[in-house]
């Protein structure tokens, strides 16, 4: 079976990338915490290093609020309050910061538009992935069946133990809870954010074989990825980025 993700070393950081997007010359990646990358006090410097390494001109990020707002952005726009960004502007990268939450990177093969989405459990509950697909269609004419999505490192069902109130919230939203939860070793439920987001994407029209999961758990692989559950309040961030190659290159 073909390996869908690989790690590439850059000066000062390591990047996990999706082979399909890389082969289509889509600048993107999910950073590892190796070489001290992604620590809390290095945010601007690390983002700029990532932009330079990928041959982008600039990048923007968002004030993530664990909701389902997805915004179209251009270079020099103010940093929005949102959990998803999309653009069709060459040279501009879109950034998600996470430390257990799910980062999703979108690319349209027909229009070359991209999107970056932050899906924690609250954003997942609010169907931020569904909103991203619909917003790409409405704002940039992206057809869901022409969209590719790379799922980055996040806490997986193996480690994501939740309280009854979280399970109840998903049940009240109309989810088939049995499809996204299982009983954990301590008698509490574990929830599968990847499974729920994958179902959202497929129901929105993204083809199952165009959804690529890196299968990396930030909690299990805490030596490689930042994890809030493992490290606490002072945790750094996985920086996920996707952009469009500048026409000048």
mmCIF file of C-alpha atoms in Angstrom:
data_model
loop_
_atom_site.group_PDB
_atom_site.id
_atom_site.type_symbol
_atom_site.label_atom_id
_atom_site.label_comp_id
_atom_site.label_asym_id
_atom_site.label_seq_id
_atom_site.Cartn_x
_atom_site.Cartn_y
_atom_site.Cartn_z
ATOM 1 C CA UNK A 1 0.000 0.000 0.000
ATOM 2 C CA UNK A 2 1.317 3.411 -0.963
ATOM 3 C CA UNK A 3 2.456 5.663 1.894
ATOM 4 C CA UNK A 4 0.371 8.842 1.720
ATOM 5 C CA UNK A 5 2.473 11.031 4.040
ATOM 6 C CA UNK A 6 6.192 11.580 4.538
ATOM 7 C CA UNK A 7 8.444 13.804 6.635
ATOM 8 C CA UNK A 8 10.938 16.203 5.070
ATOM 9 C CA UNK A 9 13.692 18.018 6.953
ATOM 10 C CA UNK A 10 14.222 21.745 6.431
ATOM 11 C CA UNK A 11 16.761 24.042 8.094
ATOM 12 C CA UNK A 12 15.370 24.471 11.616
ATOM 13 C CA UNK A 13 12.240 22.326 11.330
ATOM 14 C CA UNK A 14 10.692 19.114 10.019
ATOM 15 C CA UNK A 15 7.523 19.014 7.906
ATOM 16 C CA UNK A 16 4.975 16.242 7.497
ATOM 17 C CA UNK A 17 3.450 16.449 4.032
ATOM 18 C CA UNK A 18 0.791 14.727 1.936
ATOM 19 C CA UNK A 19 2.318 13.111 -1.138
ATOM 20 C CA UNK A 20 -0.682 13.816 -3.359
ATOM 21 C CA UNK A 21 -0.583 17.545 -2.633
ATOM 22 C CA UNK A 22 3.202 17.639 -2.920
ATOM 23 C CA UNK A 23 3.097 15.933 -6.326
ATOM 24 C CA UNK A 24 0.646 18.593 -7.480
ATOM 25 C CA UNK A 25 2.985 21.396 -6.341
ATOM 26 C CA UNK A 26 0.726 22.574 -3.523
ATOM 27 C CA UNK A 27 2.867 24.277 -0.838
ATOM 28 C CA UNK A 28 1.701 22.799 2.443
ATOM 29 C CA UNK A 29 2.642 20.861 5.534
ATOM 30 C CA UNK A 30 2.202 20.074 9.214
ATOM 31 C CA UNK A 31 5.181 20.875 11.431
ATOM 32 C CA UNK A 32 6.775 18.620 14.018
ATOM 33 C CA UNK A 33 8.003 19.817 17.415
ATOM 34 C CA UNK A 34 11.486 18.494 16.645
ATOM 35 C CA UNK A 35 14.314 21.054 16.604
ATOM 36 C CA UNK A 36 12.275 23.153 19.060
ATOM 37 C CA UNK A 37 9.818 24.249 16.375
ATOM 38 C CA UNK A 38 6.404 25.602 17.316
ATOM 39 C CA UNK A 39 7.183 26.657 20.885
ATOM 40 C CA UNK A 40 4.898 29.370 22.265
ATOM 41 C CA UNK A 41 7.394 32.243 22.106
ATOM 42 C CA UNK A 42 8.555 31.512 18.531
ATOM 43 C CA UNK A 43 5.248 31.956 16.685
ATOM 44 C CA UNK A 44 6.045 34.790 14.258
ATOM 45 C CA UNK A 45 9.569 33.571 13.594
ATOM 46 C CA UNK A 46 8.441 29.993 12.962
ATOM 47 C CA UNK A 47 5.598 31.035 10.672
ATOM 48 C CA UNK A 48 7.986 33.132 8.599
ATOM 49 C CA UNK A 49 10.496 30.292 8.375
ATOM 50 C CA UNK A 50 7.740 28.006 7.104
ATOM 51 C CA UNK A 51 6.588 30.571 4.518
ATOM 52 C CA UNK A 52 10.134 31.011 3.220
ATOM 53 C CA UNK A 53 10.832 27.279 3.036
ATOM 54 C CA UNK A 54 7.694 26.660 0.971
ATOM 55 C CA UNK A 55 8.363 29.498 -1.477
ATOM 56 C CA UNK A 56 5.320 31.543 -0.480
ATOM 57 C CA UNK A 57 5.264 35.324 -0.285
ATOM 58 C CA UNK A 58 3.280 35.720 2.928
ATOM 59 C CA UNK A 59 0.817 33.951 5.195
ATOM 60 C CA UNK A 60 -2.117 34.752 7.408
ATOM 61 C CA UNK A 61 -3.594 32.975 10.397
ATOM 62 C CA UNK A 62 -6.725 33.435 12.499
ATOM 63 C CA UNK A 63 -7.931 34.011 16.026
ATOM 64 C CA UNK A 64 -9.365 30.534 16.483
ATOM 65 C CA UNK A 65 -12.533 30.423 18.571
ATOM 66 C CA UNK A 66 -13.683 26.792 18.289
ATOM 67 C CA UNK A 67 -16.634 27.646 16.053
ATOM 68 C CA UNK A 68 -17.586 27.132 12.422
ATOM 69 C CA UNK A 69 -16.911 30.512 10.795
ATOM 70 C CA UNK A 70 -14.927 30.216 7.546
ATOM 71 C CA UNK A 71 -13.675 33.384 5.825
ATOM 72 C CA UNK A 72 -12.269 34.302 2.425
ATOM 73 C CA UNK A 73 -8.979 36.205 2.868
ATOM 74 C CA UNK A 74 -6.509 38.161 0.768
ATOM 75 C CA UNK A 75 -3.020 39.481 1.422
ATOM 76 C CA UNK A 76 -2.958 42.302 3.994
ATOM 77 C CA UNK A 77 -6.433 41.511 5.349
ATOM 78 C CA UNK A 78 -6.683 41.857 9.113
ATOM 79 C CA UNK A 79 -6.398 38.624 11.075
ATOM 80 C CA UNK A 80 -9.996 37.351 11.326
ATOM 81 C CA UNK A 81 -11.816 35.641 14.168
ATOM 82 C CA UNK A 82 -12.577 32.303 12.536
ATOM 83 C CA UNK A 83 -11.801 28.597 12.418
ATOM 84 C CA UNK A 84 -11.364 28.351 8.686
ATOM 85 C CA UNK A 85 -9.703 30.411 5.975
ATOM 86 C CA UNK A 86 -9.848 30.119 2.201
ATOM 87 C CA UNK A 87 -8.166 31.910 -0.698
ATOM 88 C CA UNK A 88 -7.352 31.686 -4.384
ATOM 89 C CA UNK A 89 -4.555 34.252 -4.184
ATOM 90 C CA UNK A 90 -1.143 32.978 -5.388
ATOM 91 C CA UNK A 91 1.693 33.363 -2.907
ATOM 92 C CA UNK A 92 -0.534 33.518 0.168
ATOM 93 C CA UNK A 93 -0.381 30.785 2.793
ATOM 94 C CA UNK A 94 -3.174 29.942 5.241
ATOM 95 C CA UNK A 95 -2.194 28.790 8.728
ATOM 96 C CA UNK A 96 -3.845 26.722 11.458
ATOM 97 C CA UNK A 97 -2.361 26.419 14.950
ATOM 98 C CA UNK A 98 -3.221 23.283 16.907
ATOM 99 C CA UNK A 99 -2.101 21.090 19.788
ATOM 100 C CA UNK A 100 -4.579 18.161 19.680
ATOM 101 C CA UNK A 101 -7.329 19.774 17.574
ATOM 102 C CA UNK A 102 -7.685 18.561 14.013
ATOM 103 C CA UNK A 103 -6.078 20.582 11.179
ATOM 104 C CA UNK A 104 -7.633 20.123 7.724
ATOM 105 C CA UNK A 105 -5.970 21.405 4.533
ATOM 106 C CA UNK A 106 -8.099 21.701 1.363
ATOM 107 C CA UNK A 107 -7.001 22.033 -2.271
ATOM 108 C CA UNK A 108 -9.173 22.275 -5.389
ATOM 109 C CA UNK A 109 -7.552 20.709 -8.423
ATOM 110 C CA UNK A 110 -9.847 22.613 -10.817
ATOM 111 C CA UNK A 111 -9.582 26.156 -9.444
ATOM 112 C CA UNK A 112 -6.367 25.887 -7.378
ATOM 113 C CA UNK A 113 -8.151 27.389 -4.392
ATOM 114 C CA UNK A 114 -7.110 26.324 -0.892
ATOM 115 C CA UNK A 115 -8.516 26.334 2.625
ATOM 116 C CA UNK A 116 -7.198 25.673 6.117
ATOM 117 C CA UNK A 117 -9.538 24.581 8.913
ATOM 118 C CA UNK A 118 -9.198 24.160 12.676
ATOM 119 C CA UNK A 119 -11.557 21.475 14.016
ATOM 120 C CA UNK A 120 -11.521 20.886 17.750
ATOM 121 C CA UNK A 121 -14.411 18.996 19.281
ATOM 122 C CA UNK A 122 -16.563 22.138 19.434
ATOM 123 C CA UNK A 123 -15.800 23.065 15.831
ATOM 124 C CA UNK A 124 -16.427 19.486 14.778
ATOM 125 C CA UNK A 125 -19.732 19.529 16.637
ATOM 126 C CA UNK A 126 -20.599 22.775 14.796
ATOM 127 C CA UNK A 127 -19.706 21.102 11.469
ATOM 128 C CA UNK A 128 -16.862 23.416 10.504
ATOM 129 C CA UNK A 129 -15.697 20.972 7.799
ATOM 130 C CA UNK A 130 -19.135 21.073 6.172
ATOM 131 C CA UNK A 131 -19.087 24.863 6.328
ATOM 132 C CA UNK A 132 -15.658 24.946 4.684
ATOM 133 C CA UNK A 133 -16.817 22.876 1.711
ATOM 134 C CA UNK A 134 -19.920 25.018 1.250
ATOM 135 C CA UNK A 135 -17.981 28.274 1.601
ATOM 136 C CA UNK A 136 -15.413 27.166 -0.986
ATOM 137 C CA UNK A 137 -18.276 26.525 -3.393
ATOM 138 C CA UNK A 138 -20.098 29.771 -2.646
ATOM 139 C CA UNK A 139 -17.081 32.099 -2.606
ATOM 140 C CA UNK A 140 -14.713 30.510 -5.114
ATOM 141 C CA UNK A 141 -16.802 28.165 -7.241
ATOM 142 C CA UNK A 142 -15.071 25.039 -5.963
ATOM 143 C CA UNK A 143 -16.883 21.773 -6.721
ATOM 144 C CA UNK A 144 -16.700 19.371 -3.744
ATOM 145 C CA UNK A 145 -15.850 16.363 -5.952
ATOM 146 C CA UNK A 146 -12.772 18.236 -7.227
ATOM 147 C CA UNK A 147 -11.498 18.895 -3.707
ATOM 148 C CA UNK A 148 -8.663 17.106 -1.918
ATOM 149 C CA UNK A 149 -8.348 17.223 1.889
ATOM 150 C CA UNK A 150 -5.294 16.343 3.994
ATOM 151 C CA UNK A 151 -5.964 15.504 7.645
ATOM 152 C CA UNK A 152 -3.060 16.379 9.917
ATOM 153 C CA UNK A 153 -1.775 15.277 13.330
ATOM 154 C CA UNK A 154 -4.381 15.453 16.111
ATOM 155 C CA UNK A 155 -5.484 13.598 19.192
ATOM 156 C CA UNK A 156 -7.078 10.377 18.015
ATOM 157 C CA UNK A 157 -9.848 8.209 19.383
ATOM 158 C CA UNK A 158 -7.237 6.084 21.164
ATOM 159 C CA UNK A 159 -6.476 8.996 23.526
ATOM 160 C CA UNK A 160 -9.391 11.434 23.349
ATOM 161 C CA UNK A 161 -11.376 10.622 26.466
ATOM 162 C CA UNK A 162 -14.353 12.948 26.958
ATOM 163 C CA UNK A 163 -17.055 13.630 29.517
ATOM 164 C CA UNK A 164 -20.681 12.585 29.187
ATOM 165 C CA UNK A 165 -21.662 16.151 28.293
ATOM 166 C CA UNK A 166 -19.581 16.007 25.109
ATOM 167 C CA UNK A 167 -21.133 12.713 24.028
ATOM 168 C CA UNK A 168 -24.592 14.109 24.802
ATOM 169 C CA UNK A 169 -23.880 17.229 22.719
ATOM 170 C CA UNK A 170 -22.980 15.088 19.698
ATOM 171 C CA UNK A 171 -26.057 12.922 20.221
ATOM 172 C CA UNK A 172 -28.317 15.983 20.428
ATOM 173 C CA UNK A 173 -26.830 17.269 17.150
ATOM 174 C CA UNK A 174 -28.221 14.200 15.380
ATOM 175 C CA UNK A 175 -24.987 12.234 15.132
ATOM 176 C CA UNK A 176 -24.869 8.448 15.213
ATOM 177 C CA UNK A 177 -22.796 8.459 18.381
ATOM 178 C CA UNK A 178 -21.987 4.756 18.157
ATOM 179 C CA UNK A 179 -20.115 5.436 14.890
ATOM 180 C CA UNK A 180 -17.746 7.995 16.440
ATOM 181 C CA UNK A 181 -17.245 6.765 20.027
ATOM 182 C CA UNK A 182 -15.987 3.744 21.900
ATOM 183 C CA UNK A 183 -15.564 2.795 25.547
ATOM 184 C CA UNK A 184 -12.172 3.610 27.007
ATOM 185 C CA UNK A 185 -10.160 1.665 29.590
ATOM 186 C CA UNK A 186 -11.316 3.967 32.409
ATOM 187 C CA UNK A 187 -15.001 3.454 31.646
ATOM 188 C CA UNK A 188 -15.454 6.780 29.868
ATOM 189 C CA UNK A 189 -16.161 7.396 26.203
ATOM 190 C CA UNK A 190 -13.511 8.190 23.631
ATOM 191 C CA UNK A 191 -14.555 10.239 20.612
ATOM 192 C CA UNK A 192 -13.184 10.021 17.072
ATOM 193 C CA UNK A 193 -12.913 13.528 15.603
ATOM 194 C CA UNK A 194 -11.344 12.201 12.413
ATOM 195 C CA UNK A 195 -14.267 9.880 11.738
ATOM 196 C CA UNK A 196 -16.793 12.659 12.286
ATOM 197 C CA UNK A 197 -14.956 15.138 10.051
ATOM 198 C CA UNK A 198 -14.488 12.506 7.374
ATOM 199 C CA UNK A 199 -18.243 11.841 7.390
ATOM 200 C CA UNK A 200 -18.911 15.586 7.142
ATOM 201 C CA UNK A 201 -16.617 15.872 4.123
ATOM 202 C CA UNK A 202 -18.114 12.882 2.337
ATOM 203 C CA UNK A 203 -21.679 14.025 3.026
ATOM 204 C CA UNK A 204 -20.720 17.446 1.597
ATOM 205 C CA UNK A 205 -19.560 15.793 -1.632
ATOM 206 C CA UNK A 206 -15.823 15.236 -1.188
ATOM 207 C CA UNK A 207 -14.829 11.846 -2.609
ATOM 208 C CA UNK A 208 -13.671 9.329 -0.005
ATOM 209 C CA UNK A 209 -10.499 8.559 -1.977
ATOM 210 C CA UNK A 210 -9.555 12.270 -1.958
ATOM 211 C CA UNK A 211 -9.467 12.479 1.830
ATOM 212 C CA UNK A 212 -5.965 11.669 3.076
ATOM 213 C CA UNK A 213 -5.363 10.942 6.756
ATOM 214 C CA UNK A 214 -1.841 11.090 8.177
ATOM 215 C CA UNK A 215 -2.940 8.761 11.041
ATOM 216 C CA UNK A 216 -0.684 10.538 13.567
ATOM 217 C CA UNK A 217 -1.858 10.985 17.168
ATOM 218 C CA UNK A 218 -0.436 14.029 18.929
ATOM 219 C CA UNK A 219 -0.891 12.386 22.324
ATOM 220 C CA UNK A 220 0.662 9.022 21.402
ATOM 221 C CA UNK A 221 3.502 10.745 19.520
ATOM 222 C CA UNK A 222 4.023 13.651 21.894
ATOM 223 C CA UNK A 223 7.764 13.524 21.335
ATOM 224 C CA UNK A 224 7.060 14.524 17.712
ATOM 225 C CA UNK A 225 3.927 16.702 17.975
ATOM 226 C CA UNK A 226 2.644 19.232 20.501
ATOM 227 C CA UNK A 227 -0.237 17.943 22.644
ATOM 228 C CA UNK A 228 -2.266 20.033 25.077
ATOM 229 C CA UNK A 229 -3.446 16.937 26.932
ATOM 230 C CA UNK A 230 0.105 15.738 27.444
ATOM 231 C CA UNK A 231 1.870 19.069 28.019
ATOM 232 C CA UNK A 232 -0.693 21.423 29.558
ATOM 233 C CA UNK A 233 -1.106 25.192 29.331
ATOM 234 C CA UNK A 234 2.406 26.003 28.119
ATOM 235 C CA UNK A 235 2.192 23.688 25.127
ATOM 236 C CA UNK A 236 3.495 24.843 21.746
ATOM 237 C CA UNK A 237 1.643 24.434 18.469
ATOM 238 C CA UNK A 238 1.653 22.296 15.362
ATOM 239 C CA UNK A 239 1.666 24.841 12.531
ATOM 240 C CA UNK A 240 -0.285 23.647 9.502
ATOM 241 C CA UNK A 241 -0.110 25.614 6.273
ATOM 242 C CA UNK A 242 -1.433 25.457 2.729
ATOM 243 C CA UNK A 243 -1.042 27.938 -0.106
ATOM 244 C CA UNK A 244 -0.859 28.469 -3.837
ATOM 245 C CA UNK A 245 2.459 28.709 -5.615
ATOM 246 C CA UNK A 246 3.179 32.248 -6.766
ATOM 247 C CA UNK A 247 2.904 32.819 -10.507
ATOM 248 C CA UNK A 248 6.307 34.518 -10.390
ATOM 249 C CA UNK A 249 8.034 31.246 -9.502
#
